[in-house]
XYZ file of N, CA, C and O in Angstrom:
452
model
N 53.885 -26.433 41.196
C 53.464 -26.546 39.584
C 52.689 -25.536 39.803
O 52.068 -25.669 40.892
N 51.898 -25.625 38.940
C 50.959 -24.639 38.259
C 49.579 -25.053 39.192
O 49.179 -26.374 38.869
N 48.971 -24.538 40.027
C 47.799 -25.267 40.706
C 46.496 -23.980 40.870
O 46.800 -22.446 40.788
N 45.181 -23.963 40.829
C 44.525 -23.488 39.841
C 42.728 -24.283 40.912
O 42.976 -25.772 40.871
N 42.998 -22.234 42.190
C 42.438 -23.094 43.305
C 40.221 -22.660 43.238
O 41.003 -21.744 43.421
N 40.034 -23.308 43.254
C 37.997 -22.347 43.068
C 37.442 -22.563 44.163
O 37.168 -23.675 44.746
N 36.555 -21.228 44.746
C 36.246 -21.454 46.181
C 35.490 -21.017 45.609
O 34.547 -19.582 44.563
N 33.924 -21.008 46.374
C 33.077 -19.759 47.186
C 31.492 -20.672 46.022
O 30.030 -19.619 46.916
N 31.766 -21.782 46.112
C 30.343 -22.223 45.669
C 29.428 -22.179 46.797
O 29.454 -22.216 48.211
N 28.639 -22.720 47.064
C 27.169 -22.678 47.832
C 25.924 -22.909 47.466
O 25.500 -23.319 46.338
N 25.202 -22.756 48.257
C 24.077 -23.292 48.341
C 23.292 -21.718 48.350
O 23.138 -21.045 49.609
N 22.658 -21.092 47.250
C 21.842 -19.629 47.259
C 20.261 -19.450 46.847
O 19.846 -21.025 46.641
N 18.997 -19.517 47.178
C 18.543 -19.358 46.939
C 17.812 -18.715 45.750
O 18.461 -17.816 44.893
N 16.917 -18.775 44.931
C 16.698 -18.346 43.429
C 16.450 -17.112 43.798
O 15.557 -16.007 44.071
N 17.538 -16.103 42.716
C 17.213 -14.505 42.756
C 18.333 -14.363 42.807
O 18.971 -12.632 43.662
N 19.476 -14.621 43.832
C 19.832 -14.358 45.145
C 21.759 -14.166 43.996
O 21.612 -15.017 42.977
N 22.677 -13.966 44.973
C 23.818 -13.704 44.016
C 24.928 -13.993 44.977
O 25.384 -14.960 45.913
N 25.946 -14.664 43.974
C 27.766 -15.989 44.452
C 28.130 -14.810 44.313
O 28.866 -15.009 42.641
N 29.074 -14.698 44.604
C 30.919 -15.130 44.002
C 31.615 -16.014 44.002
O 32.131 -16.798 44.522
N 32.396 -16.720 43.245
C 33.309 -17.831 42.827
C 34.503 -17.320 42.706
O 34.364 -15.756 41.951
N 35.918 -17.111 42.899
C 37.012 -17.294 43.174
C 37.977 -18.148 42.466
O 37.519 -19.692 43.307
N 38.769 -17.681 41.719
C 39.357 -18.467 40.909
C 41.166 -17.511 41.661
O 41.758 -17.036 41.050
N 42.332 -18.726 41.708
C 43.102 -18.436 42.545
C 44.661 -19.189 41.720
O 44.208 -20.597 42.191
N 44.877 -18.508 40.854
C 46.125 -19.626 39.573
C 47.784 -19.363 40.697
O 47.813 -17.981 40.685
N 47.802 -19.652 41.718
C 49.366 -19.440 42.188
C 50.856 -20.535 41.129
O 50.023 -21.623 39.733
N 52.037 -20.050 41.329
C 53.445 -19.825 40.539
C 52.259 -20.006 38.639
O 53.256 -21.058 38.324
N 51.449 -18.955 38.481
C 51.898 -19.303 37.264
C 52.668 -17.799 36.716
O 52.470 -16.892 37.069
N 54.133 -19.126 36.121
C 54.562 -17.746 36.345
C 55.286 -18.323 35.174
O 55.193 -19.531 34.250
N 56.530 -17.291 34.523
C 57.325 -17.859 33.244
C 57.497 -19.527 32.853
O 58.572 -19.605 34.097
N 57.925 -20.184 31.763
C 56.798 -19.623 31.089
C 55.671 -19.987 30.408
O 55.191 -19.793 29.082
N 54.894 -20.038 31.879
C 53.133 -20.019 32.085
C 52.993 -18.018 32.184
O 53.362 -17.521 32.776
N 51.729 -18.388 30.964
C 51.089 -16.523 31.188
C 49.420 -16.926 31.403
O 48.724 -18.438 31.299
N 49.016 -16.347 31.874
C 47.201 -16.271 32.502
C 46.470 -16.463 30.964
O 46.151 -17.749 30.468
N 46.682 -15.613 29.560
C 46.161 -16.112 29.043
C 44.548 -15.677 28.588
O 43.973 -15.202 29.382
N 44.201 -16.740 28.296
C 42.270 -17.103 28.377
C 42.026 -16.344 29.896
O 42.610 -18.637 29.938
N 41.129 -17.045 30.125
C 40.390 -17.495 31.404
C 38.774 -17.849 31.248
O 38.144 -16.670 30.809
N 38.318 -18.923 31.920
C 37.683 -19.354 31.275
C 36.304 -20.162 32.627
O 37.220 -20.730 32.875
N 35.297 -19.834 32.292
C 34.197 -20.761 32.928
C 33.691 -21.247 32.789
O 32.843 -20.884 32.130
N 33.487 -22.518 33.093
C 32.743 -24.240 32.662
C 31.820 -23.643 33.977
O 31.887 -24.052 35.211
N 30.845 -24.974 33.664
C 29.630 -25.425 34.305
C 29.162 -26.842 33.557
O 29.246 -26.849 32.724
N 28.777 -27.688 34.977
C 28.095 -29.096 34.110
C 27.336 -29.226 35.477
O 26.992 -29.045 36.665
N 26.326 -29.457 34.587
C 24.654 -29.086 34.572
C 24.632 -30.699 35.311
O 25.281 -31.718 35.077
N 23.698 -31.765 36.110
C 23.456 -32.860 36.433
C 23.022 -33.221 35.254
O 22.476 -33.280 34.935
N 24.162 -34.392 34.691
C 24.256 -35.687 33.820
C 23.823 -35.078 32.749
O 23.851 -35.021 31.438
N 24.782 -33.664 32.654
C 24.859 -33.054 30.926
C 26.537 -33.191 30.634
O 27.138 -33.423 32.307
N 26.674 -32.987 29.958
C 28.368 -32.241 29.548
C 28.944 -30.563 29.723
O 27.904 -29.888 30.166
N 30.003 -30.755 30.164
C 30.542 -29.773 31.062
C 30.497 -28.567 29.492
O 30.892 -29.261 28.455
N 29.958 -27.481 29.679
C 29.476 -26.182 28.824
C 30.194 -24.755 29.532
O 30.536 -24.668 30.499
N 30.851 -24.159 28.168
C 31.644 -23.131 28.607
C 30.759 -21.940 28.507
O 29.449 -22.489 28.347
N 31.153 -20.506 30.089
C 29.832 -19.798 30.065
C 30.852 -18.620 30.024
O 30.069 -17.243 29.707
N 31.494 -18.720 29.978
C 31.701 -17.814 30.129
C 33.343 -17.159 29.940
O 34.135 -18.090 30.490
N 34.417 -15.736 29.227
C 35.844 -16.224 29.113
C 36.160 -14.864 28.891
O 35.341 -13.790 27.993
N 37.536 -14.524 29.137
C 37.934 -13.692 28.930
C 39.129 -13.098 28.658
O 40.656 -14.247 29.222
N 39.531 -12.687 28.257
C 41.026 -12.657 27.197
C 41.734 -10.627 27.155
O 40.861 -10.597 26.957
N 42.750 -10.593 27.319
C 43.250 -9.473 27.270
C 43.136 -9.478 25.650
O 43.233 -7.327 25.005
N 42.834 -10.086 24.707
C 43.262 -9.634 23.409
C 42.201 -9.542 22.958
O 41.200 -8.083 22.167
N 41.269 -10.590 23.056
C 39.662 -10.749 22.342
C 38.126 -10.231 23.757
O 37.702 -10.381 23.170
N 38.958 -9.833 25.280
C 37.681 -9.289 25.578
C 38.152 -10.687 26.308
O 38.095 -11.422 26.528
N 35.840 -10.165 27.237
C 35.343 -10.812 27.357
C 33.912 -11.638 26.976
O 33.541 -10.668 25.841
N 33.595 -12.665 26.915
C 32.231 -13.258 26.502
C 31.625 -13.936 26.907
O 32.120 -14.912 28.126
N 29.855 -14.092 27.495
C 28.998 -14.606 27.649
C 28.613 -15.755 27.226
O 27.616 -15.282 26.162
N 28.348 -17.108 27.477
C 27.315 -17.723 26.777
C 25.798 -16.984 27.067
O 25.677 -15.932 28.393
N 25.130 -17.463 25.929
C 23.786 -15.899 26.183
C 22.961 -16.617 27.576
O 22.052 -15.528 27.901
N 22.858 -18.227 27.904
C 22.054 -18.679 29.364
C 22.632 -17.435 29.819
O 21.555 -17.145 31.558
N 23.983 -16.688 30.783
C 24.604 -16.718 31.627
C 23.901 -14.634 31.622
O 25.007 -13.371 32.574
N 24.565 -14.422 30.395
C 24.161 -12.842 29.773
C 23.934 -12.014 30.498
O 22.450 -11.892 30.567
N 24.333 -10.856 31.236
C 23.370 -9.539 31.486
C 23.398 -10.009 33.684
O 22.435 -9.416 33.828
N 23.449 -11.769 33.665
C 23.703 -11.916 35.114
C 24.908 -12.480 35.493
O 25.282 -11.927 37.267
N 25.702 -12.335 34.858
C 27.061 -13.186 35.453
C 27.758 -11.922 35.299
O 27.869 -11.645 33.019
N 28.701 -11.536 35.772
C 30.247 -10.850 34.946
C 31.314 -11.470 35.470
O 32.239 -12.069 36.922
N 32.428 -11.674 34.663
C 33.405 -11.404 34.929
C 34.792 -11.548 34.806
O 35.251 -9.883 34.305
N 35.597 -10.938 36.410
C 36.997 -9.590 36.214
C 37.892 -10.684 36.790
O 38.107 -12.159 37.221
N 39.250 -9.966 37.078
C 40.367 -10.149 37.138
C 40.863 -9.404 37.981
O 40.750 -7.770 38.485
N 41.955 -9.971 39.168
C 42.792 -8.849 39.936
C 43.715 -9.666 40.045
O 44.459 -10.469 40.513
N 44.877 -8.750 38.725
C 46.417 -10.271 37.435
C 47.481 -10.034 39.493
O 48.200 -10.342 39.151
N 46.684 -8.411 40.215
C 48.442 -8.691 41.000
C 48.275 -9.888 42.316
O 49.420 -10.401 42.592
N 46.854 -10.635 42.354
C 47.041 -11.546 42.909
C 46.335 -12.476 42.199
O 46.207 -13.464 43.026
N 46.415 -12.638 41.442
C 46.321 -13.580 40.139
C 44.705 -14.506 41.073
O 45.029 -15.749 40.788
N 44.078 -13.115 41.098
C 42.776 -14.236 40.991
C 41.670 -13.883 40.390
O 41.646 -12.525 39.536
N 40.588 -14.267 39.727
C 39.070 -14.474 38.643
C 38.369 -14.680 39.306
O 37.695 -15.839 40.325
N 37.664 -13.972 39.566
C 35.570 -13.363 39.702
C 35.164 -13.798 38.956
O 35.191 -13.842 37.939
N 34.271 -15.345 39.018
C 32.814 -14.989 38.412
C 31.922 -14.998 39.919
O 30.926 -15.198 39.953
N 30.966 -13.119 38.945
C 29.883 -12.887 40.469
C 28.649 -13.399 39.156
O 28.219 -13.508 38.147
N 27.893 -13.960 40.454
C 26.911 -14.695 39.493
C 25.455 -13.571 40.677
O 25.196 -13.795 41.072
N 24.612 -13.396 39.722
C 22.992 -12.161 39.580
C 22.109 -13.592 39.661
O 21.734 -13.828 38.412
N 21.173 -12.534 40.245
C 19.780 -12.955 40.138
C 19.685 -14.441 38.788
O 19.531 -15.245 37.786
N 20.515 -15.283 40.193
C 20.517 -16.853 39.576
C 19.014 -17.655 39.860
O 18.181 -17.573 40.849
N 19.214 -18.655 38.844
C 17.886 -19.256 38.601
C 18.489 -20.890 39.650
O 19.586 -21.599 39.031
N 17.224 -21.969 39.102
C 17.382 -22.945 39.378
C 18.699 -23.798 38.145
O 18.622 -24.562 38.897
N 17.878 -23.757 37.331
C 18.599 -24.209 36.216
C 20.582 -23.457 35.917
O 21.342 -24.103 34.908
N 20.694 -23.234 36.659
C 21.940 -22.719 37.425
C 22.716 -23.649 37.955
O 23.684 -23.642 38.049
N 21.881 -24.800 38.660
C 22.732 -24.870 38.998
C 23.616 -26.896 38.264
O 23.236 -27.064 37.761
N 24.675 -26.445 39.153
C 25.710 -27.116 38.760
C 26.836 -26.839 39.011
O 27.200 -26.521 40.265
N 27.887 -27.585 38.895
C 29.564 -27.749 39.645
C 30.509 -26.676 38.354
O 29.839 -26.821 37.443
N 30.564 -25.716 38.793
C 31.574 -24.635 38.160
C 33.155 -24.667 38.281
O 33.382 -25.256 38.953
N 33.473 -24.783 37.102
C 34.966 -25.242 37.050
C 35.782 -23.385 36.282
O 35.257 -23.405 35.291
N 36.326 -23.139 36.423
C 37.550 -22.348 36.126
C 39.127 -22.551 35.262
O 39.661 -23.844 35.800
N 39.076 -22.772 34.787
C 40.285 -22.111 34.106
C 41.264 -21.053 33.144
O 40.407 -20.240 32.677
N 42.485 -21.052 33.644
C 43.311 -20.016 33.580
C 44.375 -20.648 32.864
O 45.449 -21.695 33.094
N 43.942 -20.211 31.099
C 45.581 -21.190 30.550
C 44.898 -21.970 29.874
O 43.402 -22.291 29.343
N 45.413 -23.137 29.954
C 45.806 -24.781 29.917
C 45.248 -25.371 31.293
O 44.894 -27.307 30.845
N 45.112 -24.590 32.791
C 45.138 -25.356 33.605
C 43.332 -25.177 34.095
O 43.122 -23.803 34.410
N 43.354 -26.089 34.575
C 41.499 -26.357 35.154
C 41.898 -26.230 36.737
O 42.726 -27.049 37.599
N 40.720 -25.711 37.460
C 40.210 -25.374 38.511
C 39.627 -27.259 39.425
O 39.297 -28.124 38.162
N 39.342 -27.394 40.246
C 38.697 -28.281 40.853
C 37.140 -28.474 40.760
O 36.290 -29.834 40.380
N 37.187 -27.405 40.514
C 35.453 -27.549 40.318
C 35.114 -26.961 41.489
O 35.189 -28.050 43.154
N 33.072 -26.117 41.841
C 33.396 -25.808 43.173
C 31.994 -25.799 43.171
O 30.313 -25.483 41.673
N 30.565 -26.318 43.776
C 28.914 -26.878 43.537
C 28.064 -25.825 43.430
O 28.613 -25.231 44.739
N 27.798 -25.264 42.615
C 26.496 -24.587 43.222
C 24.943 -25.162 43.009
O 24.995 -25.403 42.137
N 24.654 -24.209 44.249
C 22.809 -25.197 43.828
C 22.414 -23.972 44.119
O 21.941 -22.939 45.609
N 20.798 -24.259 43.461
C 20.112 -23.043 43.498
C 18.563 -23.504 44.203
O 18.214 -23.688 43.325
N 18.485 -22.995 44.623
C 17.205 -23.676 45.449
C 16.371 -23.039 46.818
O 17.488 -22.008 47.498
N 15.233 -23.329 46.765
C 13.820 -22.395 47.810
C 15.088 -23.146 49.028
O 13.646 -22.987 50.106
């Protein structure tokens, strides 16, 4: 079955950078990547989308991360990345990737001094 495994979370200082990776395994016919989305869930808040990419519609970012976060993919490795720069304390959240209809398990990102 399809598995989405996310990694790269951790503790970073404000202004720092972090790269999250999301590997989609066994993503073969009849499944396809389709849209890759990144979500986050802050403590006590609902899950919200922060960025998404599709080959048809391009890439979109939430205003809260625009010009700071960048998503990309390596199709040969079925790997998707979220590059996080200029991190702020309010970026602290559990981050999730979604590849097509499949969700990753989430990874904790904590931005603190």
